[in-house]
């Protein structure tokens, strides 16, 4: 259930958040979030009451807003609303907090924003391992440079394709998707970042290829560098992912989930390393 | 303003519509329309109180719902809600009625649907002619066959790219967009169907190439066949569009708008033919 929804403001020069009734409808049917998927969002993992990697999430929200030509966001007000939503929720070990900024109600030229907290589902099965289907994402890794209006790498509310990808994966008997660019490179999951281990080097997809900047990667980088390894940005093919020493889909609430299978190919899984990674992501403030 | 919003039902086995207060919020912030752009929609033009081409719109809504794996819709209930929304609105010469079906509130596994009527803007300038920018749509015309999860040709609520295309067009000094496939063919506008005249033959984009089935094309076909001409489905390049004997972007509310320029190239404009086309679209019940 929602708890501690904080509706509206979050934009420069506007008043701070206000708490609203979680059970009541809050949005007009003409809000562009609902009519055009026209807005941006973030989902933050909250562990024992502490939001993990909040700064990277807020920075990415601002980045997405810029890519969609939305007004500059007041990240301080949003951070306060995140705190308020967490405080208003019953204390549970794992929460998710969703931050949404919409272009606003049609015709009003005034963005709307809201934040809500919800108890996280159980991700025990996903954290044990994912069967992943590789699916064509249609566009090439050059799209951000040649066609910025395709919004590759913006976390917009227009996620119908991401959701359709997950349904296609389920039809194939898989739990998750690894999107592949039309020029043949592994990109990211519909709601997750790809991380691959090759010997002592971890690799994630370059942001320039049109993926979201993974908000957990900073925590991973600190951890692997502390262990004498490195984190690089490099384009890999799905075959290179399958042949690696381990691969994960990282997301803020579900954390690092090892890929056990990419289509029909079985991957190496290191449970102990996965646990250390998850501790690193969840503990980072 | 909205008037005569009819919220909820529209799905088989569910009760008929109910009228709700247009000024009140109707949607939960966890409705998947607002969190994922996960739903489908139609916008119907209403002229002198009569919805134009309603059947093609309802058929296309059902088609889009199937492409998104939504439950089968009860089109009769939706048609009744459309009537109710029109009746509840002040009588104005031109209305638009929007029909939205969302996958529903997160976790409830129960779609939500609503219909609302709103007075149409003035489209005098667009109907006089549009400067159009050709923009890459990223994906090839083969996407519907190879990658149905990309939802090419489904009218989903995930329109952030369509809206970003329009902003890019404005930056280029244009009014509208003609999306072009990655294999080089003219597709459609962000909210419109392409129609091109070559001698006595009208041409529109084949639906198989990943465009929406244009709901005004039936009316156009009847009209042009009555005048001894034909309407064909064929892939054209942007250059063929620019070299044609006239091209239009068709939409249900704005009607047929002649393209005066495609990027820097000036097109032939036949105002008298455009007026006949608009009468044909608006009069068809």
XYZ file of C-alpha atoms in Angstrom:
570
model
C 0.000 0.000 0.000
C 0.955 3.581 -0.484
C 1.724 5.515 2.591
C 2.878 9.044 2.992
C 2.235 10.278 -0.500
C 3.567 13.782 -0.934
C 1.889 15.472 -3.846
C 2.645 18.369 -6.125
C 5.571 20.840 -5.787
C 9.245 19.917 -6.294
C 9.843 22.671 -8.790
C 11.932 25.817 -8.291
C 10.045 28.661 -6.654
C 7.106 26.499 -5.625
C 6.074 25.724 -2.051
C 7.288 22.570 -0.353
C 5.445 19.258 -0.341
C 2.201 18.468 1.429
C 0.999 15.087 2.667
C -2.194 13.723 1.139
C -4.557 10.836 1.803
C -3.064 7.695 0.284
C -6.453 6.128 -0.426
C -7.894 9.092 -2.349
C -7.393 9.694 -6.058
C -4.842 12.477 -6.594
C -4.520 12.845 -10.365
C -6.728 14.442 -12.989
C -7.448 12.245 -16.013
C -5.865 15.021 -18.101
C -2.529 14.853 -16.292
C 0.063 14.285 -19.012
C 1.571 11.459 -16.947
C -1.629 9.512 -17.620
C -2.453 10.772 -21.136
C 1.011 10.740 -22.720
C 3.413 9.018 -20.309
C 5.001 12.468 -20.386
C 7.147 12.821 -17.312
C 10.106 11.269 -15.524
C 10.541 9.104 -12.456
C 12.869 7.367 -10.048
C 12.362 4.424 -7.735
C 14.579 4.472 -4.644
C 15.268 1.491 -2.406
C 14.926 2.164 1.339
C 16.634 -0.274 3.698
C 15.941 -0.087 7.446
C 14.494 3.372 6.901
C 17.471 4.777 4.969
C 17.153 5.620 1.255
C 20.028 4.042 -0.677
C 21.978 6.061 -3.253
C 19.539 8.964 -3.071
C 21.941 11.486 -4.621
C 22.486 9.477 -7.835
C 18.710 9.043 -8.080
C 18.046 12.768 -7.725
C 20.804 13.618 -10.203
C 19.369 11.138 -12.683
C 15.873 12.577 -12.201
C 17.235 16.039 -13.044
C 19.056 14.592 -16.073
C 15.888 12.876 -17.330
C 13.885 16.079 -16.785
C 16.390 18.005 -18.917
C 16.226 15.381 -21.666
C 12.445 15.867 -21.740
C 12.734 19.693 -21.680
C 10.990 19.852 -18.307
C 11.717 22.804 -15.982
C 14.667 22.541 -13.609
C 13.672 20.566 -10.517
C 14.200 21.652 -6.914
C 15.944 18.516 -5.707
C 15.989 19.708 -2.110
C 12.203 19.849 -1.935
C 12.032 16.413 -3.548
C 14.514 15.017 -0.997
C 12.352 16.445 1.800
C 9.283 14.788 0.302
C 11.169 11.480 0.118
C 12.011 11.788 3.828
C 8.401 12.652 4.641
C 7.086 9.658 2.706
C 9.485 7.306 4.512
C 8.590 8.769 7.909
C 4.867 8.461 7.206
C 5.151 4.778 6.259
C 5.065 1.984 8.824
C 8.639 0.924 9.594
C 9.392 -2.143 7.461
C 12.823 -3.563 6.514
C 12.504 -2.779 2.786
C 10.547 0.074 1.238
C 10.481 1.569 -2.194
C 9.956 5.268 -2.726
C 8.764 6.417 -6.106
C 9.326 9.991 -7.283
C 7.317 11.129 -10.297
C 7.455 14.454 -12.121
C 4.816 14.929 -14.790
C 4.598 17.706 -17.371
C 1.324 18.532 -15.612
C -2.327 18.805 -16.452
C -2.970 19.402 -20.166
C -3.150 23.092 -20.957
C -1.809 24.295 -17.590
C 1.905 24.474 -18.481
C 2.759 23.636 -14.875
C 4.467 20.362 -13.928
C 3.056 18.209 -11.147
C 5.158 15.974 -8.908
C 4.505 13.392 -6.274
C 6.361 10.943 -4.083
C 5.078 7.811 -2.434
C 6.412 5.016 -0.292
C 5.315 1.419 -0.507
C 6.488 -1.781 1.165
C 8.789 -3.672 -1.219
C 7.754 -7.097 -2.520
C 9.833 -10.103 -1.637
C 12.686 -10.418 -4.094
C 14.178 -13.601 -2.647
C 13.661 -15.548 -5.856
C 15.060 -12.834 -8.143
C 18.040 -12.294 -5.864
C 18.782 -16.025 -6.071
C 19.030 -15.738 -9.854
C 17.260 -14.704 -13.038
C 16.596 -16.436 -16.312
C 16.989 -13.645 -18.842
C 15.753 -13.343 -22.436
C 17.743 -11.166 -24.838
C 15.327 -8.918 -26.752
C 15.933 -6.442 -29.544
C 15.455 -2.833 -28.329
C 15.070 -1.680 -31.961
C 17.393 1.298 -31.906
C 21.196 1.518 -32.294
C 23.733 2.648 -29.667
C 24.232 5.820 -31.740
C 20.622 6.976 -31.168
C 21.442 9.436 -28.338
C 23.799 11.311 -30.667
C 21.761 11.163 -33.882
C 18.189 11.222 -32.544
C 17.919 12.667 -29.033
C 14.106 12.882 -29.377
C 14.047 9.074 -29.032
C 14.905 9.775 -25.366
C 17.264 6.783 -25.093
C 18.702 6.957 -21.585
C 15.924 9.134 -20.104
C 13.842 7.515 -17.370
C 10.503 8.677 -18.766
C 7.072 7.441 -17.715
C 6.624 5.913 -21.192
C 7.490 2.367 -20.155
C 4.913 0.405 -22.174
C 7.686 -1.194 -24.267
C 9.638 -2.134 -21.137
C 6.521 -3.790 -19.730
C 5.792 -5.555 -23.058
C 9.370 -6.843 -23.023
C 8.798 -8.412 -19.600
C 5.598 -10.103 -20.849
C 7.516 -11.451 -23.863
C 10.204 -12.787 -21.518
C 7.511 -14.551 -19.459
C 6.145 -16.142 -22.663
C 9.657 -17.484 -23.261
C 9.855 -18.898 -19.742
C 12.256 -16.202 -18.565
C 12.075 -13.832 -15.580
C 13.750 -10.822 -17.079
C 14.922 -9.060 -20.230
C 18.307 -7.939 -21.476
C 17.645 -5.374 -24.186
C 20.025 -5.525 -27.159
C 20.695 -2.588 -29.486
C 20.014 -2.930 -33.216
C 23.780 -2.841 -33.744
C 24.170 -5.908 -31.545
C 25.218 -4.747 -28.069
C 23.841 -5.683 -24.654
C 22.220 -2.571 -23.158
C 20.243 -2.906 -19.915
C 17.106 -4.471 -18.486
C 13.681 -2.796 -18.647
C 14.189 -1.540 -15.068
C 17.787 -2.513 -14.367
C 21.445 -1.910 -15.175
C 23.729 -4.570 -16.632
C 26.919 -5.459 -14.754
C 29.367 -8.061 -16.054
C 32.505 -9.536 -14.495
C 35.453 -10.475 -16.724
C 38.384 -11.674 -14.595
C 39.144 -8.796 -12.186
C 37.302 -6.203 -14.243
C 33.639 -5.333 -13.900
C 31.984 -3.869 -16.975
C 28.785 -1.904 -17.410
C 27.211 -0.359 -20.511
C 28.444 3.148 -21.444
C 25.754 5.760 -20.787
C 26.509 7.241 -24.232
C 25.010 4.095 -25.789
C 21.555 5.170 -24.610
C 21.144 3.450 -21.249
C 20.247 4.953 -17.885
C 23.164 5.840 -15.619
C 22.889 3.047 -13.039
C 22.396 4.552 -9.585
C 23.950 1.541 -7.820
C 27.173 1.615 -9.827
C 28.877 4.132 -7.552
C 28.497 1.757 -4.608
C 29.701 -1.157 -6.747
C 32.702 0.836 -7.940
C 33.759 1.710 -4.383
C 33.423 -1.928 -3.387
C 35.333 -3.482 -6.305
C 38.104 -0.877 -6.158
C 38.463 -1.627 -2.438
C 39.038 -5.236 -3.443
C 41.679 -4.298 -6.041
C 39.402 -4.715 -9.057
C 38.049 -2.126 -11.523
C 34.750 -1.001 -13.010
C 34.850 -0.011 -16.683
C 32.279 1.172 -19.230
C 32.397 -0.896 -22.375
C 30.013 -2.247 -24.984
C 29.668 -6.026 -24.828
C 27.759 -8.387 -27.068
C 25.215 -10.776 -25.535
C 27.680 -13.586 -26.278
C 30.378 -11.819 -24.264
C 27.891 -11.491 -21.404
C 27.099 -15.200 -21.599
C 30.821 -16.075 -21.665
C 31.709 -13.805 -18.722
C 32.661 -14.717 -15.144
C 29.260 -13.545 -13.928
C 26.598 -11.016 -14.841
C 23.928 -9.178 -12.850
C 20.934 -6.962 -13.372
C 21.124 -4.166 -10.794
C 18.102 -2.288 -9.566
C 17.611 -0.067 -6.561
C 14.935 -2.039 -4.769
C 15.638 -5.562 -5.986
C 19.426 -5.003 -5.761
C 21.940 -7.130 -7.714
C 20.328 -10.228 -9.197
C 22.683 -12.725 -10.818
C 21.827 -13.855 -14.324
C 21.710 -17.648 -14.270
C 20.717 -18.032 -17.923
C 20.850 -15.742 -20.949
C 18.423 -17.383 -23.348
C 19.691 -20.985 -23.471
C 23.166 -20.329 -22.120
C 24.020 -20.906 -18.478
C 26.171 -18.362 -16.684
C 28.593 -18.586 -13.779
C 26.954 -17.461 -10.521
C 28.972 -16.294 -7.511
C 26.552 -16.097 -4.563
C 29.075 -14.814 -2.061
C 30.124 -11.957 -4.347
C 26.453 -11.165 -5.016
C 25.810 -10.872 -1.281
C 28.706 -8.493 -0.829
C 27.469 -6.399 -3.745
C 23.976 -6.228 -2.269
C 25.302 -5.129 1.094
C 27.338 -2.444 -0.665
C 24.323 -1.122 -2.607
C 21.881 -1.197 0.303
C 24.250 0.416 2.801
C 25.282 3.383 0.704
C 23.467 6.527 1.893
C -12.326 21.954 -19.918
C -13.363 18.427 -19.330
C -17.010 17.745 -19.167
C -18.871 14.523 -18.847
C -16.043 12.301 -17.739
C -17.207 8.714 -17.525
C -14.889 6.725 -15.359
C -13.971 3.086 -14.918
C -15.737 0.096 -16.566
C -15.528 -0.716 -20.285
C -14.408 -4.261 -19.733
C -16.417 -7.408 -20.365
C -18.594 -8.442 -17.475
C -18.225 -5.134 -15.659
C -20.997 -2.632 -14.970
C -21.607 0.254 -17.364
C -20.090 3.700 -17.004
C -20.820 6.287 -14.352
C -20.499 10.052 -14.627
C -18.030 11.746 -12.299
C -17.142 15.296 -11.303
C -14.855 16.728 -13.942
C -13.026 18.995 -11.493
C -12.122 16.260 -9.010
C -9.028 14.047 -9.289
C -10.008 10.574 -10.498
C -6.771 8.601 -10.673
C -4.577 7.009 -8.046
C -0.883 7.870 -8.338
C -0.274 4.133 -8.669
C -2.464 3.778 -11.755
C -0.237 2.177 -14.391
C -1.351 4.823 -16.895
C 0.551 7.350 -14.782
C 3.434 5.182 -13.559
C 4.282 3.279 -16.767
C 2.282 4.812 -19.634
C 0.808 1.320 -19.663
C -2.526 1.485 -21.442
C -4.119 2.435 -24.750
C -6.201 5.341 -25.981
C -8.181 6.911 -28.795
C -9.126 10.513 -29.511
C -12.362 10.912 -31.456
C -13.442 14.074 -33.286
C -17.040 15.172 -32.632
C -18.605 17.532 -35.141
C -21.982 19.170 -34.394
C -22.501 16.599 -31.662
C -21.761 13.539 -33.812
C -18.634 11.432 -33.246
C -16.805 10.888 -36.549
C -15.542 7.435 -37.531
C -16.324 5.985 -34.112
C -16.276 2.358 -35.294
C -12.715 2.518 -36.662
C -11.642 4.177 -33.408
C -13.222 1.452 -31.272
C -11.753 -1.291 -33.471
C -8.327 0.306 -33.204
C -8.671 0.577 -29.412
C -9.409 -3.149 -29.264
C -6.447 -3.852 -31.567
C -4.103 -1.769 -29.393
C -5.421 -3.488 -26.247
C -4.621 -6.887 -27.776
C -1.117 -5.753 -28.740
C -0.557 -4.797 -25.090
C -2.060 -8.090 -23.791
C -4.894 -6.203 -22.080
C -8.230 -7.982 -21.506
C -10.834 -7.890 -24.273
C -12.766 -4.589 -24.130
C -16.541 -4.218 -24.097
C -16.803 -1.744 -26.963
C -20.539 -1.298 -26.461
C -20.074 0.069 -22.951
C -17.308 2.335 -24.229
C -19.569 3.632 -27.022
C -22.258 4.383 -24.430
C -19.718 6.274 -22.321
C -18.687 8.276 -25.414
C -22.335 9.228 -25.987
C -22.737 10.167 -22.338
C -19.632 12.361 -22.394
C -20.857 14.177 -25.524
C -24.325 14.669 -24.036
C -22.891 16.006 -20.793
C -20.744 18.585 -22.575
C -22.042 22.014 -23.615
C -23.010 21.895 -27.293
C -20.057 23.297 -29.270
C -19.284 22.822 -32.993
C -16.116 20.767 -32.433
C -15.394 18.488 -29.487
C -12.795 15.855 -28.867
C -13.571 12.741 -26.883
C -10.705 10.843 -25.364
C -11.033 7.165 -24.438
C -8.338 5.719 -22.176
C -7.920 2.140 -20.977
C -5.178 1.627 -18.407
C -3.810 -1.666 -17.103
C -5.125 -0.429 -13.763
C -3.812 0.329 -10.327
C -0.527 -1.449 -9.545
C -1.134 -4.796 -7.898
C -4.889 -4.914 -8.560
C -4.807 -6.801 -11.902
C -7.945 -4.925 -12.980
C -7.893 -2.429 -15.857
C -9.385 1.021 -15.406
C -10.990 3.029 -18.213
C -12.337 6.511 -18.629
C -13.773 8.768 -21.295
C -13.901 12.548 -21.379
C -15.068 15.257 -23.720
C -13.350 18.578 -24.184
C -13.924 21.505 -26.558
C -11.464 21.259 -29.458
C -8.834 23.966 -29.918
C -8.917 26.090 -33.052
C -7.058 24.281 -35.798
C -7.461 27.001 -38.452
C -3.716 27.497 -38.806
C -2.874 23.779 -39.002
C -5.697 23.162 -41.476
C -4.254 25.915 -43.688
C -0.958 24.041 -43.845
C 1.880 22.529 -41.854
C 5.629 22.879 -42.002
C 6.834 19.364 -41.261
C 10.225 18.103 -40.050
C 11.262 14.561 -41.023
C 12.625 12.791 -37.934
C 14.155 9.352 -37.515
C 11.827 6.992 -35.592
C 14.769 4.706 -34.830
C 13.199 1.384 -35.727
C 12.792 -0.358 -39.115
C 9.524 -1.155 -40.918
C 10.157 -4.820 -40.116
C 9.857 -4.239 -36.328
C 6.221 -5.446 -36.037
C 7.243 -8.829 -37.459
C 10.584 -9.266 -35.716
C 9.994 -7.453 -32.399
C 6.298 -7.121 -31.494
C 7.215 -6.043 -27.947
C 8.312 -2.704 -29.432
C 4.548 -2.095 -29.881
C 4.981 -0.357 -33.247
C 1.452 0.397 -34.443
C -0.190 0.205 -30.997
C -1.722 3.443 -29.710
C -0.277 3.128 -26.219
C -0.163 5.849 -23.572
C 3.646 5.872 -23.848
C 3.852 8.940 -26.065
C 6.877 10.695 -24.546
C 8.872 10.149 -27.766
C 6.023 11.505 -29.882
C 5.903 14.603 -27.695
C 9.716 14.984 -27.796
C 9.524 14.770 -31.599
C 7.091 17.684 -31.654
C 9.405 19.761 -29.449
C 12.324 18.953 -31.779
C 10.194 20.050 -34.757
C 9.439 23.345 -32.999
C 13.179 23.866 -32.432
C 13.600 23.451 -36.191
C 10.877 26.014 -36.911
C 8.378 23.345 -37.986
C 4.820 22.658 -36.795
C 4.767 18.906 -37.119
C 6.794 15.728 -37.517
C 6.915 13.039 -40.159
C 8.562 10.032 -38.550
C 10.905 8.068 -40.834
C 11.828 4.415 -40.275
C 15.470 3.420 -39.851
C 15.236 1.748 -43.276
C 14.308 5.055 -44.841
C 10.519 5.136 -45.268
C 7.994 7.829 -44.363
C 5.785 6.433 -41.575
C 3.291 8.754 -39.861
C 3.120 11.808 -37.612
C 3.274 11.599 -33.789
C -0.549 11.827 -33.687
C -1.474 11.607 -37.374
C -1.621 9.422 -40.485
C 0.280 10.219 -43.673
C -1.688 10.559 -46.915
C 0.030 11.312 -50.231
C -1.420 12.027 -53.706
C 0.432 10.817 -56.792
C -1.612 11.617 -59.930
C -4.980 9.906 -59.415
C -3.726 7.596 -56.693
C -3.712 8.334 -52.999
C -1.155 6.459 -50.937
C -0.896 5.823 -47.204
C 1.636 3.838 -45.182
C 0.982 0.078 -44.884
C -0.079 -0.855 -41.368
C 2.373 -3.790 -41.509
C 5.219 -1.245 -41.435
C 4.366 -0.393 -37.819
C 1.995 2.570 -38.105
C -1.467 3.018 -36.622
C -4.383 2.131 -38.887
C -5.664 5.629 -39.747
C -9.281 5.976 -38.619
C -10.053 8.635 -41.247
C -8.830 6.569 -44.186
C -12.154 4.772 -44.711
C -13.891 8.094 -45.273
C -11.086 9.219 -47.584
C -11.249 5.966 -49.536
C -15.007 6.307 -50.098
C -14.533 9.871 -51.255
C -11.647 9.270 -53.675
C -13.228 6.145 -55.149
C -16.420 8.173 -55.707
C -14.277 10.550 -57.743
C -12.710 7.732 -59.816
C -9.408 7.691 -57.944
C -7.848 5.020 -55.682
C -6.311 4.684 -52.234
C -3.345 2.307 -51.972
C -0.996 1.222 -49.175
C 2.608 1.608 -50.168
C 5.913 2.553 -48.576
C 7.239 5.896 -49.801
C 10.491 7.668 -49.063
C 10.416 11.222 -47.676
C 11.702 12.361 -51.099
C 8.714 10.715 -52.806
C 6.430 12.528 -50.352
C 8.122 15.849 -51.161
C 7.829 15.171 -54.925
C 4.137 14.164 -54.756
C 1.055 16.041 -55.948
C 0.109 16.798 -52.344
C 0.497 15.288 -48.884
C -1.506 15.545 -45.669
C -1.320 14.573 -42.034
C -4.732 13.220 -41.028
C -6.005 13.287 -37.494
C -9.479 12.811 -36.100
C -9.921 16.181 -34.442
C -7.628 18.375 -36.538
C -8.720 16.611 -39.771
C -6.598 16.663 -42.950
C -3.822 19.240 -42.764
C -1.842 19.791 -45.957
C 1.931 19.616 -45.693
C 3.302 22.847 -47.145
C 6.938 22.025 -46.455
C 8.839 18.841 -45.674
C 12.094 20.129 -44.168
C 13.283 22.630 -46.785
C 11.172 21.338 -49.671
C 7.913 23.029 -50.641
C 4.950 20.832 -51.527
C 1.958 21.321 -53.794
C -1.141 22.305 -51.781
C -4.687 21.805 -53.117
C -7.002 23.725 -50.771
C -10.217 22.774 -52.531
C -9.369 19.057 -52.344
C -8.401 19.474 -48.679
C -11.800 21.001 -47.922
C -13.611 18.120 -49.580
C -11.490 15.637 -47.636
C -12.275 17.384 -44.361
C -16.000 17.360 -45.088
C -15.735 13.645 -45.877
C -13.903 12.849 -42.606
C -16.112 14.999 -40.369
C -19.405 13.782 -41.832
C -18.768 10.077 -41.580
C -20.651 8.614 -38.593
